[in-house]
Amino acid sequence: MVPKQYRQLRKVLVDWYQHNQRNLPWRQTRDPYKIWISEVMLQQTQVNTVIPYYQRFLAGFPDIHDLAESGLQNVLKMWEGLGYYSRARNLHKTANIVVNDHAGVIPDSLTEIKKLPGVGDYIAAAVLSIAYNIPQPVVDGNVKRVFSRLFCIDAPVNDSKSHTVFKEKSHELMDPTMPAAYNQALMELGALVCKPQNPHCPDCPLQSHCLAYKDDKIKEYPRRIKTKPIPKYAIAVGVVMKKGKVLITRRKDEGLLGGLWEFPGGRISPSESPETTCLRILKTKVNLTVGAGTFVTRIKHAYTHFKITVDVFTCRYKAGRVKLNGPVDFRWIHLDEIEAYPLHKANHKFIPALRKIMKSSA
Ligand code: SF4
């Protein structure tokens, strides 16, 4: 394509966007703080899932000062269920840095914004272009798929080595005059028209520019490399009961589900039964001796890179003082108080069954 065709392509794309964009809450604002929150939430997460979280989060933390002043546990509670908890922790850290070092204003320079925790290429480009109208191209899954088809790009979209190919194409095509509308239009086209399965080519404003459409190769793009099957792990969780209370522990702040509360548990080794694992984990992680467990339920949960099956047991406290090996904090609470703590989704899944069992054994 020559520059003139690029100009035409941008124009039809932006025109299409003006008439077809969805009415989403973060599109009613140019406030960099709100744009930043929405973009962090939207990564790898469906729009419909994000909307209530976005509204609740901004009701709780209307501006960056509110977020910075809040405790991390409140932020995690507000984020609870959205997954990718390191994002919530990074939002909190970044809010503090922006308030302390940038007078509460998210930087409008690529170098400065990328120094902030959790701000990579995508978030930087999205905030700079949408909030500040600075021509920085966004490259997300939607953009890669659209480009892959538009230009018959053979680089696999799910291979990190291909990222630069799509990045260069994005820079080549970037609209210098309307970056906010152009970037959003491209992502919106991927979400609404150039979908992963069955793209709606007859409705596509870019049809006359699309090489895959022209060559009847839409089914061949985007190219993907085969990925390894997702590993599955078996976990046992022990709900220790003592005088009507249960024990919960808090994970360390870094790493998977960092900072969240949970019932202690761990991976079942091939030589163990789930019950034995439960007793072992409670001894090694929290230093408690408990009676044989009563099975509560089995739940399944999927994370991005692995899946788990969790066997849950209630266990009566027998002996020992809590000493933590792994977790960083603990509480003995009544089960009714659990809602006050940010808990991860796998634990939430078995709470109803646990309530039933505890009610009947009370
Ligand atoms: S014509 Fe079809 S394949 Fe090409 S960009 Fe449009 S929706 Fe995607």
mmCIF file of C-alpha atoms and ligand atoms in Angstrom:
data_model
loop_
_atom_site.group_PDB
_atom_site.id
_atom_site.type_symbol
_atom_site.label_atom_id
_atom_site.label_comp_id
_atom_site.label_asym_id
_atom_site.label_seq_id
_atom_site.Cartn_x
_atom_site.Cartn_y
_atom_site.Cartn_z
ATOM 1 C CA MET A 1 0.000 0.000 0.000
ATOM 2 C CA VAL A 2 1.133 3.535 -0.723
ATOM 3 C CA PRO A 3 0.649 6.485 1.669
ATOM 4 C CA LYS A 4 -2.477 7.643 -0.192
ATOM 5 C CA GLN A 5 -4.139 4.257 0.403
ATOM 6 C CA TYR A 6 -3.159 4.415 4.071
ATOM 7 C CA ARG A 7 -4.884 7.797 4.328
ATOM 8 C CA GLN A 8 -8.031 6.395 2.711
ATOM 9 C CA LEU A 9 -7.974 3.365 4.964
ATOM 10 C CA ARG A 10 -7.696 5.520 8.109
ATOM 11 C CA LYS A 11 -10.469 7.784 6.947
ATOM 12 C CA VAL A 12 -13.003 5.025 6.240
ATOM 13 C CA LEU A 13 -12.061 3.307 9.474
ATOM 14 C CA VAL A 14 -12.541 6.432 11.601
ATOM 15 C CA ASP A 15 -15.793 7.307 9.759
ATOM 16 C CA TRP A 16 -17.078 3.807 10.448
ATOM 17 C CA TYR A 17 -16.128 4.147 14.119
ATOM 18 C CA GLN A 18 -17.951 7.465 14.502
ATOM 19 C CA HIS A 19 -21.185 5.760 13.417
ATOM 20 C CA ASN A 20 -20.778 2.262 14.860
ATOM 21 C CA GLN A 21 -18.891 2.487 18.136
ATOM 22 C CA ARG A 22 -20.467 0.957 21.220
ATOM 23 C CA ASN A 23 -21.599 3.300 23.930
ATOM 24 C CA LEU A 24 -19.153 2.265 26.678
ATOM 25 C CA PRO A 25 -18.674 4.122 29.981
ATOM 26 C CA TRP A 26 -14.981 4.918 29.404
ATOM 27 C CA ARG A 27 -15.813 6.482 26.056
ATOM 28 C CA GLN A 28 -17.617 9.338 27.808
ATOM 29 C CA THR A 29 -14.361 10.727 29.182
ATOM 30 C CA ARG A 30 -10.870 11.868 28.240
ATOM 31 C CA ASP A 31 -9.700 11.782 31.852
ATOM 32 C CA PRO A 32 -6.323 9.958 31.728
ATOM 33 C CA TYR A 33 -6.990 8.339 35.128
ATOM 34 C CA LYS A 34 -10.284 6.821 33.975
ATOM 35 C CA ILE A 35 -8.856 5.769 30.605
ATOM 36 C CA TRP A 36 -5.940 4.107 32.390
ATOM 37 C CA ILE A 37 -8.248 2.173 34.749
ATOM 38 C CA SER A 38 -10.427 0.990 31.868
ATOM 39 C CA GLU A 39 -7.492 -0.129 29.733
ATOM 40 C CA VAL A 40 -5.871 -2.064 32.574
ATOM 41 C CA MET A 41 -9.176 -3.826 33.242
ATOM 42 C CA LEU A 42 -9.832 -4.554 29.580
ATOM 43 C CA GLN A 43 -6.636 -6.510 28.942
ATOM 44 C CA GLN A 44 -7.627 -10.144 28.263
ATOM 45 C CA THR A 45 -11.063 -9.463 29.745
ATOM 46 C CA GLN A 46 -14.467 -9.158 28.064
ATOM 47 C CA VAL A 47 -16.070 -5.713 27.868
ATOM 48 C CA ASN A 48 -19.270 -6.929 29.568
ATOM 49 C CA THR A 49 -17.279 -8.283 32.498
ATOM 50 C CA VAL A 50 -15.344 -5.038 32.855
ATOM 51 C CA ILE A 51 -18.270 -2.571 32.846
ATOM 52 C CA PRO A 52 -19.565 -3.228 36.418
ATOM 53 C CA TYR A 53 -16.006 -3.430 37.790
ATOM 54 C CA TYR A 54 -15.086 -0.140 36.126
ATOM 55 C CA GLN A 55 -18.152 1.605 37.516
ATOM 56 C CA ARG A 56 -17.672 0.205 41.002
ATOM 57 C CA PHE A 57 -13.951 0.990 41.030
ATOM 58 C CA LEU A 58 -14.493 4.620 40.030
ATOM 59 C CA ALA A 59 -17.314 4.996 42.538
ATOM 60 C CA GLY A 60 -14.879 3.771 45.212
ATOM 61 C CA PHE A 61 -11.829 5.668 43.930
ATOM 62 C CA PRO A 62 -13.149 8.650 41.928
ATOM 63 C CA ASP A 63 -9.686 10.078 41.279
ATOM 64 C CA ILE A 64 -6.069 9.071 41.487
ATOM 65 C CA HIS A 65 -5.639 10.609 44.954
ATOM 66 C CA ASP A 66 -8.421 8.396 46.335
ATOM 67 C CA LEU A 67 -6.734 5.337 44.872
ATOM 68 C CA ALA A 68 -3.308 6.302 46.217
ATOM 69 C CA GLU A 69 -4.671 6.961 49.719
ATOM 70 C CA SER A 70 -6.584 3.695 49.912
ATOM 71 C CA GLY A 71 -5.069 0.569 51.492
ATOM 72 C CA LEU A 72 -4.032 -2.195 49.111
ATOM 73 C CA GLN A 73 -6.552 -4.584 50.695
ATOM 74 C CA ASN A 74 -9.410 -2.250 49.710
ATOM 75 C CA VAL A 75 -8.116 -2.099 46.165
ATOM 76 C CA LEU A 76 -7.861 -5.898 45.997
ATOM 77 C CA LYS A 77 -11.383 -6.207 47.417
ATOM 78 C CA MET A 78 -12.678 -3.891 44.682
ATOM 79 C CA TRP A 79 -10.781 -5.967 42.086
ATOM 80 C CA GLU A 80 -11.918 -9.301 43.535
ATOM 81 C CA GLY A 81 -13.095 -11.680 40.813
ATOM 82 C CA LEU A 82 -11.509 -9.794 37.920
ATOM 83 C CA GLY A 83 -8.314 -11.886 38.075
ATOM 84 C CA TYR A 84 -4.770 -10.814 37.186
ATOM 85 C CA TYR A 85 -4.297 -9.354 40.671
ATOM 86 C CA SER A 86 -0.833 -8.005 39.939
ATOM 87 C CA ARG A 87 -2.657 -5.381 37.867
ATOM 88 C CA ALA A 88 -4.534 -4.157 40.925
ATOM 89 C CA ARG A 89 -1.311 -4.059 42.927
ATOM 90 C CA ASN A 90 0.421 -2.132 40.138
ATOM 91 C CA LEU A 91 -2.482 0.331 39.853
ATOM 92 C CA HIS A 92 -2.094 1.071 43.537
ATOM 93 C CA LYS A 93 1.695 1.487 43.292
ATOM 94 C CA THR A 94 1.387 3.646 40.192
ATOM 95 C CA ALA A 95 -1.271 5.866 41.759
ATOM 96 C CA ASN A 96 1.140 6.588 44.618
ATOM 97 C CA ILE A 97 4.010 7.364 42.255
ATOM 98 C CA VAL A 98 1.835 9.648 40.116
ATOM 99 C CA VAL A 99 0.564 11.510 43.163
ATOM 100 C CA ASN A 100 3.995 11.859 44.755
ATOM 101 C CA ASP A 101 6.199 12.451 41.711
ATOM 102 C CA HIS A 102 3.874 13.842 39.026
ATOM 103 C CA ALA A 103 1.486 16.071 41.010
ATOM 104 C CA GLY A 104 -1.339 13.584 40.436
ATOM 105 C CA VAL A 105 -1.207 13.838 36.638
ATOM 106 C CA ILE A 106 -0.462 10.734 34.577
ATOM 107 C CA PRO A 107 2.589 11.593 32.427
ATOM 108 C CA ASP A 108 1.996 12.366 28.757
ATOM 109 C CA SER A 109 5.443 11.278 27.599
ATOM 110 C CA LEU A 110 6.168 7.743 26.422
ATOM 111 C CA THR A 111 9.427 7.546 28.371
ATOM 112 C CA GLU A 112 7.866 8.712 31.637
ATOM 113 C CA ILE A 113 4.644 6.721 31.442
ATOM 114 C CA LYS A 114 6.544 3.503 30.720
ATOM 115 C CA LYS A 115 8.503 3.896 33.947
ATOM 116 C CA LEU A 116 5.295 3.316 35.926
ATOM 117 C CA PRO A 117 4.646 -0.169 37.369
ATOM 118 C CA GLY A 118 2.495 -2.318 35.108
ATOM 119 C CA VAL A 119 2.612 0.142 32.207
ATOM 120 C CA GLY A 120 3.914 -1.683 29.151
ATOM 121 C CA ASP A 121 3.677 -0.838 25.449
ATOM 122 C CA TYR A 122 -0.058 -1.439 25.226
ATOM 123 C CA ILE A 123 -1.213 0.573 28.242
ATOM 124 C CA ALA A 124 1.217 3.397 27.421
ATOM 125 C CA ALA A 125 -0.038 3.660 23.838
ATOM 126 C CA ALA A 126 -3.694 3.392 24.834
ATOM 127 C CA VAL A 127 -3.493 6.107 27.506
ATOM 128 C CA LEU A 128 -1.321 8.454 25.439
ATOM 129 C CA SER A 129 -3.473 8.164 22.344
ATOM 130 C CA ILE A 130 -6.964 8.042 23.871
ATOM 131 C CA ALA A 131 -6.485 10.528 26.717
ATOM 132 C CA TYR A 132 -3.843 12.847 25.237
ATOM 133 C CA ASN A 133 -4.374 12.285 21.485
ATOM 134 C CA ILE A 134 -0.691 11.453 20.995
ATOM 135 C CA PRO A 135 0.000 9.216 17.978
ATOM 136 C CA GLN A 136 1.161 6.013 19.645
ATOM 137 C CA PRO A 137 -0.164 2.855 17.993
ATOM 138 C CA VAL A 138 -1.812 0.178 20.132
ATOM 139 C CA VAL A 139 -1.075 -3.444 19.358
ATOM 140 C CA ASP A 140 -3.474 -5.843 21.051
ATOM 141 C CA GLY A 141 -5.021 -9.133 19.957
ATOM 142 C CA ASN A 142 -7.749 -7.399 17.943
ATOM 143 C CA VAL A 143 -5.271 -5.195 16.098
ATOM 144 C CA LYS A 144 -3.000 -8.138 15.292
ATOM 145 C CA ARG A 145 -5.896 -10.134 13.866
ATOM 146 C CA VAL A 146 -7.137 -7.249 11.711
ATOM 147 C CA PHE A 147 -3.629 -6.533 10.369
ATOM 148 C CA SER A 148 -2.944 -10.196 9.827
ATOM 149 C CA ARG A 149 -5.953 -10.415 7.510
ATOM 150 C CA LEU A 150 -5.666 -6.961 5.955
ATOM 151 C CA PHE A 151 -2.074 -7.524 4.854
ATOM 152 C CA CYS A 152 -1.882 -11.343 4.823
ATOM 153 C CA ILE A 153 0.858 -11.253 7.447
ATOM 154 C CA ASP A 154 2.322 -14.733 7.940
ATOM 155 C CA ALA A 155 3.848 -14.043 11.372
ATOM 156 C CA PRO A 156 1.801 -16.028 13.941
ATOM 157 C CA VAL A 157 -0.274 -13.709 16.131
ATOM 158 C CA ASN A 158 0.299 -15.795 19.270
ATOM 159 C CA ASP A 159 4.094 -15.926 18.954
ATOM 160 C CA SER A 160 5.915 -13.278 20.998
ATOM 161 C CA LYS A 161 8.635 -13.233 18.314
ATOM 162 C CA SER A 162 6.081 -11.792 15.873
ATOM 163 C CA HIS A 163 5.241 -8.813 18.026
ATOM 164 C CA THR A 164 7.709 -6.484 16.306
ATOM 165 C CA VAL A 165 6.223 -7.319 12.888
ATOM 166 C CA PHE A 166 2.809 -6.077 14.026
ATOM 167 C CA LYS A 167 4.323 -3.170 15.907
ATOM 168 C CA GLU A 168 6.144 -1.943 12.807
ATOM 169 C CA LYS A 169 2.980 -2.253 10.736
ATOM 170 C CA SER A 170 1.077 -0.311 13.381
ATOM 171 C CA HIS A 171 3.619 2.518 13.302
ATOM 172 C CA GLU A 172 3.453 2.581 9.499
ATOM 173 C CA LEU A 173 -0.324 2.932 9.534
ATOM 174 C CA MET A 174 -0.719 5.211 12.561
ATOM 175 C CA ASP A 175 -2.989 8.184 12.037
ATOM 176 C CA PRO A 176 -0.995 11.287 13.030
ATOM 177 C CA THR A 177 -4.041 13.542 13.135
ATOM 178 C CA MET A 178 -6.719 11.524 14.989
ATOM 179 C CA PRO A 179 -4.838 8.918 17.052
ATOM 180 C CA ALA A 180 -7.547 8.578 19.718
ATOM 181 C CA ALA A 181 -10.310 7.784 17.232
ATOM 182 C CA TYR A 182 -8.069 5.724 14.962
ATOM 183 C CA ASN A 183 -6.727 3.391 17.686
ATOM 184 C CA GLN A 184 -10.160 2.847 19.166
ATOM 185 C CA ALA A 185 -11.625 2.300 15.689
ATOM 186 C CA LEU A 186 -9.096 -0.409 14.918
ATOM 187 C CA MET A 187 -9.772 -2.257 18.173
ATOM 188 C CA GLU A 188 -13.530 -1.816 17.748
ATOM 189 C CA LEU A 189 -13.381 -3.225 14.228
ATOM 190 C CA GLY A 190 -11.606 -6.294 15.588
ATOM 191 C CA ALA A 191 -14.185 -6.685 18.368
ATOM 192 C CA LEU A 192 -17.319 -6.143 16.270
ATOM 193 C CA VAL A 193 -16.554 -7.010 12.657
ATOM 194 C CA CYS A 194 -13.200 -8.706 12.051
ATOM 195 C CA LYS A 195 -13.957 -11.291 14.743
ATOM 196 C CA PRO A 196 -11.783 -14.321 15.437
ATOM 197 C CA GLN A 197 -14.373 -16.725 13.978
ATOM 198 C CA ASN A 198 -16.570 -15.754 11.039
ATOM 199 C CA PRO A 199 -15.574 -12.141 10.386
ATOM 200 C CA HIS A 200 -18.445 -10.042 9.020
ATOM 201 C CA CYS A 201 -16.683 -9.084 5.793
ATOM 202 C CA PRO A 202 -19.810 -7.819 3.998
ATOM 203 C CA ASP A 203 -20.157 -5.143 6.732
ATOM 204 C CA CYS A 204 -16.468 -4.273 6.864
ATOM 205 C CA PRO A 205 -15.399 -0.733 5.940
ATOM 206 C CA LEU A 206 -11.915 -2.039 5.046
ATOM 207 C CA GLN A 207 -13.109 -4.732 2.675
ATOM 208 C CA SER A 208 -11.693 -3.039 -0.453
ATOM 209 C CA HIS A 209 -8.258 -2.811 1.247
ATOM 210 C CA CYS A 210 -8.200 -6.343 2.639
ATOM 211 C CA LEU A 211 -5.782 -8.757 0.972
ATOM 212 C CA ALA A 212 -7.179 -11.857 2.700
ATOM 213 C CA TYR A 213 -10.672 -10.945 1.476
ATOM 214 C CA LYS A 214 -9.445 -10.191 -2.024
ATOM 215 C CA ASP A 215 -7.513 -13.471 -2.276
ATOM 216 C CA ASP A 216 -10.236 -15.500 -0.565
ATOM 217 C CA LYS A 217 -7.821 -16.474 2.226
ATOM 218 C CA ILE A 218 -9.724 -15.317 5.284
ATOM 219 C CA LYS A 219 -9.733 -18.809 6.787
ATOM 220 C CA GLU A 220 -5.917 -18.886 6.573
ATOM 221 C CA TYR A 221 -5.443 -15.767 8.733
ATOM 222 C CA PRO A 222 -4.449 -15.051 11.399
ATOM 223 C CA ARG A 223 -1.694 -17.655 11.474
ATOM 224 C CA ARG A 224 -1.138 -19.255 14.883
ATOM 225 C CA ILE A 225 1.502 -21.558 16.322
ATOM 226 C CA LYS A 226 0.407 -24.627 18.257
ATOM 227 C CA THR A 227 0.580 -24.095 21.982
ATOM 228 C CA LYS A 228 1.277 -26.739 24.620
ATOM 229 C CA PRO A 229 -1.760 -28.181 26.403
ATOM 230 C CA ILE A 230 -2.566 -26.367 29.648
ATOM 231 C CA PRO A 231 -1.342 -28.331 32.718
ATOM 232 C CA LYS A 232 -3.873 -29.516 35.303
ATOM 233 C CA TYR A 233 -3.174 -29.720 39.026
ATOM 234 C CA ALA A 234 -5.027 -31.375 41.900
ATOM 235 C CA ILE A 235 -5.241 -29.282 45.068
ATOM 236 C CA ALA A 236 -6.474 -30.042 48.583
ATOM 237 C CA VAL A 237 -7.773 -27.244 50.812
ATOM 238 C CA GLY A 238 -8.361 -27.490 54.552
ATOM 239 C CA VAL A 239 -10.888 -25.340 56.398
ATOM 240 C CA VAL A 240 -9.715 -25.538 60.012
ATOM 241 C CA MET A 241 -12.541 -25.078 62.510
ATOM 242 C CA LYS A 242 -11.950 -23.951 66.064
ATOM 243 C CA LYS A 243 -14.642 -22.740 68.458
ATOM 244 C CA GLY A 244 -17.011 -21.767 65.660
ATOM 245 C CA LYS A 245 -14.323 -19.895 63.714
ATOM 246 C CA VAL A 246 -12.329 -20.804 60.613
ATOM 247 C CA LEU A 247 -8.739 -20.041 59.706
ATOM 248 C CA ILE A 248 -7.883 -17.930 56.665
ATOM 249 C CA THR A 249 -4.409 -16.891 55.554
ATOM 250 C CA ARG A 250 -3.080 -14.128 53.323
ATOM 251 C CA ARG A 251 -0.712 -14.827 50.450
ATOM 252 C CA LYS A 252 2.457 -12.815 50.110
ATOM 253 C CA ASP A 253 2.067 -9.612 48.121
ATOM 254 C CA GLU A 254 3.984 -10.715 45.046
ATOM 255 C CA GLY A 255 3.247 -13.527 42.600
ATOM 256 C CA LEU A 256 0.066 -15.353 41.645
ATOM 257 C CA LEU A 257 -2.985 -14.056 43.589
ATOM 258 C CA GLY A 258 -0.577 -11.977 45.670
ATOM 259 C CA GLY A 259 -2.098 -10.242 48.699
ATOM 260 C CA LEU A 260 -5.357 -12.229 48.579
ATOM 261 C CA TRP A 261 -6.851 -14.276 51.410
ATOM 262 C CA GLU A 262 -7.628 -17.983 51.183
ATOM 263 C CA PHE A 263 -8.120 -21.192 53.107
ATOM 264 C CA PRO A 264 -4.769 -22.950 53.345
ATOM 265 C CA GLY A 265 -4.157 -25.566 50.701
ATOM 266 C CA GLY A 266 -1.594 -27.056 48.375
ATOM 267 C CA ARG A 267 -0.824 -29.423 45.559
ATOM 268 C CA ILE A 268 -1.658 -33.127 46.046
ATOM 269 C CA SER A 269 1.417 -35.232 45.373
ATOM 270 C CA PRO A 270 0.941 -38.467 43.352
ATOM 271 C CA SER A 271 1.669 -40.654 46.404
ATOM 272 C CA GLU A 272 -0.910 -38.927 48.635
ATOM 273 C CA SER A 273 -4.664 -38.977 49.063
ATOM 274 C CA PRO A 274 -6.348 -35.537 49.167
ATOM 275 C CA GLU A 275 -7.061 -36.042 52.896
ATOM 276 C CA THR A 276 -3.393 -36.756 53.662
ATOM 277 C CA THR A 277 -2.331 -33.713 51.658
ATOM 278 C CA CYS A 278 -4.725 -31.619 53.655
ATOM 279 C CA LEU A 279 -3.221 -32.738 56.985
ATOM 280 C CA ARG A 280 0.335 -32.294 55.684
ATOM 281 C CA ILE A 281 -0.316 -28.806 54.291
ATOM 282 C CA LEU A 282 -1.941 -27.605 57.502
ATOM 283 C CA LYS A 283 1.023 -28.873 59.487
ATOM 284 C CA THR A 284 3.703 -27.385 57.202
ATOM 285 C CA LYS A 285 2.031 -24.103 56.206
ATOM 286 C CA VAL A 286 0.285 -23.071 59.421
ATOM 287 C CA ASN A 287 1.746 -25.465 62.018
ATOM 288 C CA LEU A 288 -1.593 -26.910 63.111
ATOM 289 C CA THR A 289 -2.513 -30.491 63.929
ATOM 290 C CA VAL A 290 -6.070 -31.267 62.921
ATOM 291 C CA GLY A 291 -8.465 -34.193 62.997
ATOM 292 C CA ALA A 292 -9.251 -36.187 59.848
ATOM 293 C CA GLY A 293 -10.980 -34.055 57.258
ATOM 294 C CA THR A 294 -14.629 -34.200 56.214
ATOM 295 C CA PHE A 295 -15.093 -33.828 52.499
ATOM 296 C CA VAL A 296 -17.066 -30.691 51.546
ATOM 297 C CA THR A 297 -16.972 -30.466 47.788
ATOM 298 C CA ARG A 298 -14.818 -30.578 44.672
ATOM 299 C CA ILE A 299 -14.601 -27.515 42.430
ATOM 300 C CA LYS A 300 -12.771 -26.788 39.208
ATOM 301 C CA HIS A 301 -11.157 -23.537 38.222
ATOM 302 C CA ALA A 302 -9.152 -22.333 35.213
ATOM 303 C CA TYR A 303 -6.361 -19.765 35.285
ATOM 304 C CA THR A 304 -4.661 -18.421 32.166
ATOM 305 C CA HIS A 305 -1.817 -20.945 32.205
ATOM 306 C CA PHE A 306 -3.204 -23.902 34.162
ATOM 307 C CA LYS A 307 -6.341 -25.533 35.527
ATOM 308 C CA ILE A 308 -7.029 -26.845 39.009
ATOM 309 C CA THR A 309 -9.360 -29.314 40.687
ATOM 310 C CA VAL A 310 -9.800 -28.495 44.363
ATOM 311 C CA ASP A 311 -10.943 -30.988 47.028
ATOM 312 C CA VAL A 312 -12.166 -29.094 50.068
ATOM 313 C CA PHE A 313 -12.239 -30.541 53.597
ATOM 314 C CA THR A 314 -13.306 -29.219 56.963
ATOM 315 C CA CYS A 315 -10.904 -30.259 59.735
ATOM 316 C CA ARG A 316 -11.336 -29.887 63.487
ATOM 317 C CA TYR A 317 -8.476 -28.102 65.234
ATOM 318 C CA LYS A 318 -6.541 -30.399 67.600
ATOM 319 C CA ALA A 319 -3.268 -28.743 68.606
ATOM 320 C CA GLY A 320 -0.650 -26.103 67.789
ATOM 321 C CA ARG A 321 -0.258 -22.327 67.526
ATOM 322 C CA VAL A 322 -0.395 -20.806 64.070
ATOM 323 C CA LYS A 323 3.105 -20.310 62.661
ATOM 324 C CA LEU A 324 3.177 -19.226 59.045
ATOM 325 C CA ASN A 325 5.385 -20.810 56.431
ATOM 326 C CA GLY A 326 4.443 -19.241 53.089
ATOM 327 C CA PRO A 327 1.426 -17.101 53.966
ATOM 328 C CA VAL A 328 2.151 -13.700 55.548
ATOM 329 C CA ASP A 329 -0.885 -13.155 57.749
ATOM 330 C CA PHE A 330 -3.821 -15.060 59.233
ATOM 331 C CA ARG A 331 -7.182 -14.545 60.942
ATOM 332 C CA TRP A 332 -9.648 -16.735 62.833
ATOM 333 C CA ILE A 333 -13.009 -15.502 61.593
ATOM 334 C CA HIS A 334 -16.670 -16.458 61.600
ATOM 335 C CA LEU A 335 -17.566 -17.629 58.106
ATOM 336 C CA ASP A 336 -20.090 -14.763 57.903
ATOM 337 C CA GLU A 337 -17.190 -12.303 58.020
ATOM 338 C CA ILE A 338 -15.519 -13.707 54.914
ATOM 339 C CA GLU A 339 -17.025 -11.037 52.630
ATOM 340 C CA ALA A 340 -14.794 -8.416 54.239
ATOM 341 C CA TYR A 341 -11.681 -10.089 52.832
ATOM 342 C CA PRO A 342 -10.468 -10.123 49.219
ATOM 343 C CA LEU A 343 -10.641 -13.785 48.342
ATOM 344 C CA HIS A 344 -9.709 -15.443 45.070
ATOM 345 C CA LYS A 345 -12.328 -16.959 42.818
ATOM 346 C CA ALA A 346 -11.449 -20.620 43.394
ATOM 347 C CA ASN A 347 -12.212 -20.108 47.110
ATOM 348 C CA HIS A 348 -15.440 -18.235 46.366
ATOM 349 C CA LYS A 349 -16.648 -21.228 44.373
ATOM 350 C CA PHE A 350 -16.789 -23.529 47.378
ATOM 351 C CA ILE A 351 -18.059 -21.047 50.002
ATOM 352 C CA PRO A 352 -21.773 -21.917 49.434
ATOM 353 C CA ALA A 353 -21.089 -25.657 49.980
ATOM 354 C CA LEU A 354 -18.987 -24.803 53.020
ATOM 355 C CA ARG A 355 -21.764 -22.655 54.516
ATOM 356 C CA LYS A 356 -24.217 -25.547 54.109
ATOM 357 C CA ILE A 357 -21.935 -28.067 55.796
ATOM 358 C CA MET A 358 -21.053 -25.727 58.640
ATOM 359 C CA LYS A 359 -24.694 -24.869 59.216
ATOM 360 C CA SER A 360 -25.693 -28.517 59.411
ATOM 361 C CA SER A 361 -22.785 -29.411 61.738
ATOM 362 C CA ALA A 362 -23.301 -26.423 64.057
HETATM 363 S S1 SF4 B 1 -12.729 -7.721 5.047
HETATM 364 FE FE1 SF4 B 1 -13.113 -9.315 6.513
HETATM 365 S S2 SF4 B 1 -11.131 -10.205 6.994
HETATM 366 FE FE2 SF4 B 1 -10.774 -8.263 5.967
HETATM 367 S S3 SF4 B 1 -10.514 -6.807 7.645
HETATM 368 FE FE3 SF4 B 1 -12.678 -6.762 7.033
HETATM 369 S S4 SF4 B 1 -13.712 -8.238 8.378
HETATM 370 FE FE4 SF4 B 1 -11.498 -8.605 8.500
#
